[in-house]
């Protein structure tokens, strides 16, 4: 049963000594969670079969419908859980928050409340033992391995000091947490299976396997931001941190692969510089809602600030990865 979040107390501020950097990847014993290995295993086998069915017998209507769901779910993570709720990079009126919580549920990456807690911790203690998906432990751990084992004690200990008061006070997010199983289950799995059956004449088997395929693809795209975008790429803004700019990840993750920028300026609603919208469908989405007044107080960073930071701590490359690298 989802915990009651109505009575969460405001936790006292993190003591100064807690701000010391956590160890990066101290030796640890992994406590494997077999239930997750089974569910992830089942989801991946079903997705593979779904891919086969998509190539052989699914209708084009189902495939186009699934791609639209894929894009909407991605927006539910990028514009909702990530830029709005975790980073408060802009504000959203109630109707937009409701749209976003529905799209976020379509992505089912835990409840948005838990997502925000993990992601705020990820930014505060990036690539240390207090980061839930510490990339210092390598590609597999940061990609998916962290979801197959119990969390590191440092994550739970330091996570208690993350300020979540805005999130626990948000009625839209409390609703999603309170009704997590029926609400997320219906939006992420039941409707995406029933709609192709009812409207496109799909069999239950094909509709289900393709719904799972869409879900698994969404997951891996998000996982790549935690793994590839912390491991392989250039660092135009801060060469001392692990997060990188990754064009391939930006391409598939709706603009979220400009990750060196994002870790340096996490409050920028564009998560990338120059006001450009290339590969950044999320920014286009937020700009559209800003035009009709449902998104407001969009935060960004001035070009001067970006340039001076790049000159001071960057690796000499530009946001696209061109230029001579400094050490
Ligand atoms: C999924 C995760 O949904 C996906 C995350 C992706 C993130 C991507 C980020 C990318 C950034 C940019 C955006 C890109 C977007 C791209 C778009 C394209 C789509 N602080 O967790 P539990 C404490 S996977 C403080 O069970 P265990 C707390 O007391 C799919 N405290 O820990 C908690 O109790 P409560 C679906 C914390 O037992 C208690 O510990 N999901 C924190 O170690 C127990 O928490 C799954 O399959 C914290 N941060 O288990 C579920 N964390 O919550 C996967 C925990 O009551 N997860 N505590 O307060 C699990 O099964 C478990 O979490 C576990 C760890 C096995 C991994
Ligand atoms: Zn990151
Ligand atoms: Zn972030």
Coordinates of C-alpha atoms and ligand atoms in Angstrom, one line a residue:
X1 CA 0.0 0.0 0.0
X2 CA 1.3 3.5 -0.8
X3 CA 2.4 5.3 2.4
X4 CA 0.4 8.2 3.6
X5 CA 2.3 11.3 2.6
X6 CA -0.1 13.7 4.3
X7 CA 1.6 13.5 7.6
X8 CA 5.2 13.8 6.5
X9 CA 7.1 16.1 8.8
X10 CA 9.5 18.7 7.6
X11 CA 12.9 17.3 8.4
X12 CA 15.5 19.5 10.1
X13 CA 18.2 20.9 7.9
X14 CA 21.1 18.9 6.9
X15 CA 24.0 19.4 9.4
X16 CA 27.1 21.1 7.9
X17 CA 29.2 18.0 8.2
X18 CA 26.8 16.1 6.0
X19 CA 27.8 18.2 3.1
X20 CA 31.2 16.5 3.0
X21 CA 31.6 14.5 -0.2
X22 CA 30.5 10.9 0.1
X23 CA 32.9 8.1 -0.9
X24 CA 32.8 7.6 -4.7
X25 CA 32.5 3.8 -4.9
X26 CA 33.6 2.2 -1.6
X27 CA 33.6 -1.6 -1.8
X28 CA 30.1 -2.9 -1.1
X29 CA 28.2 -6.1 -0.8
X30 CA 25.2 -6.1 -3.2
X31 CA 21.9 -7.3 -1.8
X32 CA 20.1 -8.6 -4.9
X33 CA 16.4 -8.0 -5.2
X34 CA 15.2 -11.2 -7.1
X35 CA 11.7 -9.9 -7.5
X36 CA 13.1 -7.0 -9.7
X37 CA 15.3 -9.4 -11.7
X38 CA 12.1 -11.5 -12.5
X39 CA 10.0 -8.5 -13.4
X40 CA 12.7 -6.8 -15.5
X41 CA 13.4 -10.2 -17.1
X42 CA 9.8 -10.7 -17.9
X43 CA 9.4 -7.2 -19.3
X44 CA 12.5 -7.6 -21.5
X45 CA 11.4 -10.9 -23.0
X46 CA 7.9 -9.6 -23.6
X47 CA 9.4 -6.5 -25.2
X48 CA 11.5 -8.6 -27.5
X49 CA 8.5 -10.6 -28.5
X50 CA 6.6 -7.3 -28.9
X51 CA 9.3 -6.2 -31.3
X52 CA 8.9 -9.4 -33.4
X53 CA 5.1 -8.9 -33.4
X54 CA 5.5 -5.2 -34.3
X55 CA 7.6 -6.3 -37.4
X56 CA 5.3 -9.1 -38.4
X57 CA 1.6 -8.7 -37.5
X58 CA 0.8 -5.4 -35.7
X59 CA -1.2 -2.8 -37.6
X60 CA 0.4 0.6 -38.5
X61 CA -2.2 2.2 -36.3
X62 CA -0.9 0.4 -33.3
X63 CA 2.7 1.3 -34.1
X64 CA 2.0 5.0 -34.6
X65 CA -0.2 5.0 -31.5
X66 CA 2.7 3.4 -29.5
X67 CA 5.2 6.0 -30.8
X68 CA 2.9 8.8 -29.7
X69 CA 2.6 7.2 -26.3
X70 CA 6.4 6.9 -26.2
X71 CA 6.8 10.6 -26.9
X72 CA 4.1 11.6 -24.4
X73 CA 5.6 9.4 -21.6
X74 CA 9.0 10.9 -22.3
X75 CA 7.5 14.4 -21.8
X76 CA 6.0 13.3 -18.6
X77 CA 9.5 12.6 -17.3
X78 CA 11.4 15.4 -18.9
X79 CA 8.9 18.3 -18.5
X80 CA 7.2 16.9 -15.4
X81 CA 9.3 14.9 -13.0
X82 CA 12.6 16.4 -14.1
X83 CA 12.4 20.1 -15.1
X84 CA 9.2 21.1 -13.2
X85 CA 9.1 19.0 -10.0
X86 CA 12.7 18.1 -9.3
X87 CA 14.4 21.3 -10.5
X88 CA 11.6 23.9 -10.2
X89 CA 13.0 25.3 -13.5
X90 CA 9.5 26.7 -14.2
X91 CA 6.1 26.9 -12.6
X92 CA 3.0 25.2 -14.0
X93 CA -0.7 26.0 -13.4
X94 CA -3.0 23.2 -12.2
X95 CA -4.2 22.0 -15.7
X96 CA -0.7 21.6 -16.9
X97 CA 0.3 19.8 -13.7
X98 CA -2.6 17.4 -14.3
X99 CA -1.6 16.8 -17.9
X100 CA 2.0 16.1 -16.7
X101 CA 1.0 13.7 -13.9
X102 CA -1.0 11.7 -16.5
X103 CA 2.0 11.7 -18.9
X104 CA 4.3 10.9 -16.0
X105 CA 2.2 7.9 -15.1
X106 CA 2.4 6.7 -18.7
X107 CA 6.1 6.4 -18.1
X108 CA 5.8 4.6 -14.8
X109 CA 9.2 5.4 -13.3
X110 CA 8.1 4.9 -9.8
X111 CA 5.9 7.7 -8.4
X112 CA 7.0 11.2 -9.3
X113 CA 7.5 11.8 -5.5
X114 CA 10.1 9.0 -5.3
X115 CA 11.6 10.0 -8.6
X116 CA 12.2 13.6 -7.4
X117 CA 13.8 12.4 -4.1
X118 CA 16.2 10.1 -6.0
X119 CA 17.0 12.8 -8.6
X120 CA 17.6 15.6 -6.1
X121 CA 20.0 13.3 -4.3
X122 CA 21.6 12.4 -7.6
X123 CA 22.4 16.1 -8.2
X124 CA 23.5 16.8 -4.6
X125 CA 25.9 13.9 -4.4
X126 CA 26.6 13.1 -8.1
X127 CA 28.7 10.0 -8.7
X128 CA 29.3 9.1 -5.1
X129 CA 27.8 6.4 -2.9
X130 CA 25.0 8.8 -1.9
X131 CA 23.9 9.0 -5.6
X132 CA 21.3 6.3 -6.2
X133 CA 22.8 5.5 -9.6
X134 CA 26.4 6.2 -8.9
X135 CA 28.1 6.1 -12.4
X136 CA 31.5 5.6 -10.7
X137 CA 30.3 2.0 -10.5
X138 CA 30.2 1.7 -14.2
X139 CA 27.7 1.5 -17.1
X140 CA 25.6 -1.4 -16.0
X141 CA 25.1 -0.2 -12.4
X142 CA 24.2 3.3 -13.4
X143 CA 22.0 2.1 -16.2
X144 CA 19.8 -0.5 -14.6
X145 CA 21.9 -2.4 -12.0
X146 CA 21.0 0.0 -9.2
X147 CA 17.3 -1.0 -9.6
X148 CA 18.2 -4.7 -9.0
X149 CA 19.8 -4.3 -5.6
X150 CA 19.0 -2.6 -2.3
X151 CA 20.1 1.0 -2.2
X152 CA 23.4 2.0 -0.6
X153 CA 23.1 3.1 3.1
X154 CA 24.5 6.5 2.2
X155 CA 21.5 7.0 -0.2
X156 CA 19.0 6.4 2.6
X157 CA 21.0 8.3 5.2
X158 CA 21.7 11.4 3.3
X159 CA 18.4 11.3 1.4
X160 CA 16.6 12.1 4.7
X161 CA 18.0 15.6 4.5
X162 CA 16.8 16.4 1.0
X163 CA 14.2 19.1 1.1
X164 CA 11.0 17.6 -0.3
X165 CA 8.5 20.0 1.4
X166 CA 7.3 21.5 -1.9
X167 CA 6.7 18.0 -3.3
X168 CA 4.9 16.6 -0.3
X169 CA 2.7 19.7 -0.4
X170 CA 1.7 19.2 -4.0
X171 CA -1.8 17.7 -4.2
X172 CA -1.4 16.4 -7.7
X173 CA 1.7 14.4 -6.7
X174 CA 0.1 13.2 -3.5
X175 CA -2.8 11.9 -5.5
X176 CA -0.5 10.0 -7.8
X177 CA 1.3 8.5 -4.8
X178 CA -1.9 7.6 -2.9
X179 CA -3.5 5.8 -5.9
X180 CA -0.2 4.7 -7.4
X181 CA -1.2 1.1 -8.3
X182 CA -4.6 1.7 -10.0
X183 CA -3.7 5.1 -11.4
X184 CA -0.3 4.3 -12.9
X185 CA -1.3 0.7 -13.8
X186 CA -4.3 1.9 -15.8
X187 CA -2.5 4.7 -17.6
X188 CA 0.8 2.8 -18.3
X189 CA -0.5 -0.7 -19.1
X190 CA -4.3 -1.2 -19.2
X191 CA -5.3 1.6 -21.6
X192 CA -2.3 1.2 -24.0
X193 CA -3.4 -2.5 -24.3
X194 CA -7.2 -2.0 -24.5
X195 CA -7.1 0.9 -27.0
X196 CA -5.4 -1.0 -29.8
X197 CA -7.6 -4.0 -29.2
X198 CA -10.8 -2.0 -29.3
X199 CA -9.9 0.5 -32.1
X200 CA -7.4 -1.2 -34.3
X201 CA -8.5 -4.8 -34.0
X202 CA -5.3 -6.0 -32.3
X203 CA -5.2 -9.3 -30.4
X204 CA -4.7 -9.1 -26.6
X205 CA -1.3 -10.8 -27.0
X206 CA 0.0 -8.3 -29.6
X207 CA -1.5 -5.3 -27.9
X208 CA 0.0 -6.3 -24.5
X209 CA 3.5 -7.1 -25.9
X210 CA 3.7 -3.9 -27.8
X211 CA 2.6 -1.9 -24.8
X212 CA 5.4 -3.5 -22.8
X213 CA 7.9 -2.8 -25.6
X214 CA 7.0 0.9 -25.6
X215 CA 7.4 1.0 -21.8
X216 CA 10.8 -0.8 -21.9
X217 CA 12.1 1.5 -24.6
X218 CA 11.0 4.6 -22.5
X219 CA 12.9 3.2 -19.5
X220 CA 16.1 2.6 -21.4
X221 CA 16.1 6.0 -22.9
X222 CA 15.9 7.5 -19.4
X223 CA 18.5 5.1 -18.1
X224 CA 20.9 6.3 -20.8
X225 CA 20.9 9.7 -19.2
X226 CA 22.2 8.1 -16.0
X227 CA 24.7 5.9 -17.7
X228 CA 26.0 7.0 -21.1
X229 CA 25.6 10.7 -20.3
X230 CA 27.8 10.3 -17.2
X231 CA 30.5 8.3 -19.0
X232 CA 31.1 9.1 -22.7
X233 CA 31.3 12.6 -24.1
X234 CA 32.8 16.1 -23.8
X235 CA 32.6 18.6 -20.9
X236 CA 32.3 22.2 -22.1
X237 CA 31.2 23.7 -18.8
X238 CA 32.9 21.7 -16.1
X239 CA 35.7 19.2 -16.8
X240 CA 36.0 18.2 -13.2
X241 CA 32.6 16.4 -13.0
X242 CA 31.5 13.1 -14.6
X243 CA 28.4 14.2 -16.5
X244 CA 29.0 14.8 -20.2
X245 CA 27.3 16.2 -23.3
X246 CA 26.0 13.3 -25.4
X247 CA 24.4 14.1 -28.7
X248 CA 23.1 10.6 -29.3
X249 CA 21.4 10.6 -25.8
X250 CA 20.0 14.1 -26.5
X251 CA 18.6 12.8 -29.7
X252 CA 16.7 9.9 -28.2
X253 CA 16.0 11.5 -24.8
X254 CA 14.2 14.7 -26.0
X255 CA 17.1 17.1 -25.2
X256 CA 18.2 15.6 -21.9
X257 CA 21.7 14.5 -23.1
X258 CA 23.3 17.9 -22.7
X259 CA 24.1 16.6 -19.3
X260 CA 27.4 18.4 -18.5
X261 CA 25.4 21.7 -18.9
X262 CA 22.5 20.4 -16.9
X263 CA 24.7 19.4 -13.9
X264 CA 26.3 22.9 -13.9
X265 CA 23.0 24.8 -14.4
X266 CA 20.3 22.5 -13.2
X267 CA 17.7 25.2 -12.8
X268 CA 17.7 26.1 -16.5
X269 CA 14.4 24.9 -17.9
X270 CA 16.0 24.3 -21.3
X271 CA 18.7 21.9 -19.9
X272 CA 20.9 23.2 -22.7
X273 CA 22.5 26.4 -23.8
X274 CA 21.8 29.0 -26.5
X275 CA 18.1 28.9 -26.3
X276 CA 18.3 26.4 -29.1
X277 CA 15.6 23.8 -29.5
X278 CA 17.5 21.4 -31.6
X279 CA 16.9 17.9 -30.2
X280 CA 15.0 19.5 -27.4
X281 CA 11.3 18.7 -27.8
X282 CA 10.8 19.2 -24.1
X283 CA 11.8 22.9 -24.4
X284 CA 9.4 23.3 -27.3
X285 CA 6.6 21.7 -25.2
X286 CA 7.3 24.1 -22.2
X287 CA 7.6 27.1 -24.5
X288 CA 4.2 26.3 -26.0
X289 CA 2.5 26.1 -22.6
X290 CA 4.3 29.4 -21.6
X291 CA 2.7 31.0 -24.6
X292 CA -0.8 30.1 -23.4
X293 CA 0.1 31.0 -19.8
X294 CA 0.0 27.6 -18.2
X295 CA 3.8 27.5 -17.7
X296 CA 5.4 30.6 -16.2
X297 CA 8.5 31.9 -14.4
X298 CA 10.8 30.0 -16.8
X299 CA 14.3 30.1 -15.4
X300 CA 17.4 30.2 -17.6
X301 CA 21.0 31.2 -17.6
X302 CA 22.4 34.2 -19.5
X303 CA 24.9 33.7 -22.3
X304 CA 27.5 35.7 -20.5
X305 CA 27.3 33.5 -17.4
X306 CA 27.5 30.3 -19.5
X307 CA 30.5 31.7 -21.4
X308 CA 32.4 32.8 -18.4
X309 CA 31.8 29.4 -16.7
X310 CA 32.9 27.6 -19.8
X311 CA 36.1 29.6 -19.9
X312 CA 36.9 29.0 -16.3
X313 CA 36.1 25.3 -15.9
X314 CA 35.2 23.9 -19.3
X315 CA 37.3 21.4 -21.3
X316 CA 37.6 23.8 -24.3
X317 CA 35.0 22.1 -26.5
X318 CA 31.6 23.6 -27.4
X319 CA 28.1 22.2 -26.6
X320 CA 28.2 20.0 -29.8
X321 CA 31.6 18.5 -28.9
X322 CA 33.7 20.5 -31.3
X323 CA 36.9 22.4 -30.3
X324 CA 40.3 21.6 -28.8
X325 CA 40.2 19.8 -25.5
X326 CA 42.0 21.2 -22.5
X327 CA 43.2 18.8 -19.8
Ligands
LIG1 C1 12.2 3.3 -12.4 C2 13.4 4.2 -12.1 O1 11.2 3.8 -12.5 C3 13.7 5.1 -13.2 C4 14.6 6.2 -12.8 C5 15.2 6.8 -14.0 C6 15.8 8.0 -13.7 C7 16.3 8.8 -14.9 C8 16.9 10.0 -14.6 C9 17.4 10.8 -15.8 C10 17.4 12.2 -15.6 C11 17.0 13.1 -16.7 C12 15.7 12.8 -17.3 C13 15.8 12.0 -18.5 C14 14.5 11.6 -19.2 C15 14.6 10.8 -20.4 C16 13.3 10.6 -21.0 C17 13.0 9.4 -21.8 C18 11.8 8.6 -21.3 N1 16.2 9.3 0.0 O2 13.5 2.4 -2.8 P1 13.4 1.5 -1.5 C19 14.5 5.0 2.1 S1 12.4 1.6 -12.8 C20 15.8 9.0 1.2 O3 12.4 0.4 -1.6 P2 15.4 -0.5 -1.2 C21 13.1 5.4 2.4 O4 12.9 5.4 3.8 C22 10.8 1.1 -13.3 N2 15.4 7.8 1.6 O5 14.8 1.0 -1.1 C23 12.3 4.4 1.7 O6 11.0 4.2 2.2 P3 9.9 5.2 1.6 C24 9.8 0.8 -12.2 C25 15.3 6.9 0.7 O7 14.7 -1.4 -0.3 C26 13.1 3.1 2.0 O8 14.5 3.6 1.9 N3 10.2 0.7 -10.9 C27 15.7 7.1 -0.6 O9 16.9 -0.3 -1.0 C28 12.9 2.0 1.0 O10 13.0 2.5 -0.3 C29 10.7 -0.4 -10.3 O11 10.9 -1.4 -11.0 C30 16.1 8.4 -1.0 N4 16.5 8.7 -2.2 O12 15.1 -0.9 -2.7 C31 11.0 -0.3 -8.9 N5 15.5 5.9 -1.3 O13 9.9 5.2 0.1 C32 12.4 -0.2 -8.7 C33 15.0 5.0 -0.4 O14 8.6 4.7 2.2 N6 12.9 0.1 -7.4 N7 14.9 5.6 0.8 O15 10.2 6.6 2.2 C34 12.9 -0.8 -6.3 O16 12.4 -1.9 -6.4 C35 13.6 -0.4 -5.1 O17 13.7 1.0 -5.0 C36 15.1 -0.9 -5.1 C37 15.8 -0.5 -3.8 C38 15.1 -2.5 -5.1 C39 15.9 -0.4 -6.2
LIG2 ZN1 23.1 13.1 -14.0
LIG3 ZN1 18.4 16.8 -13.2

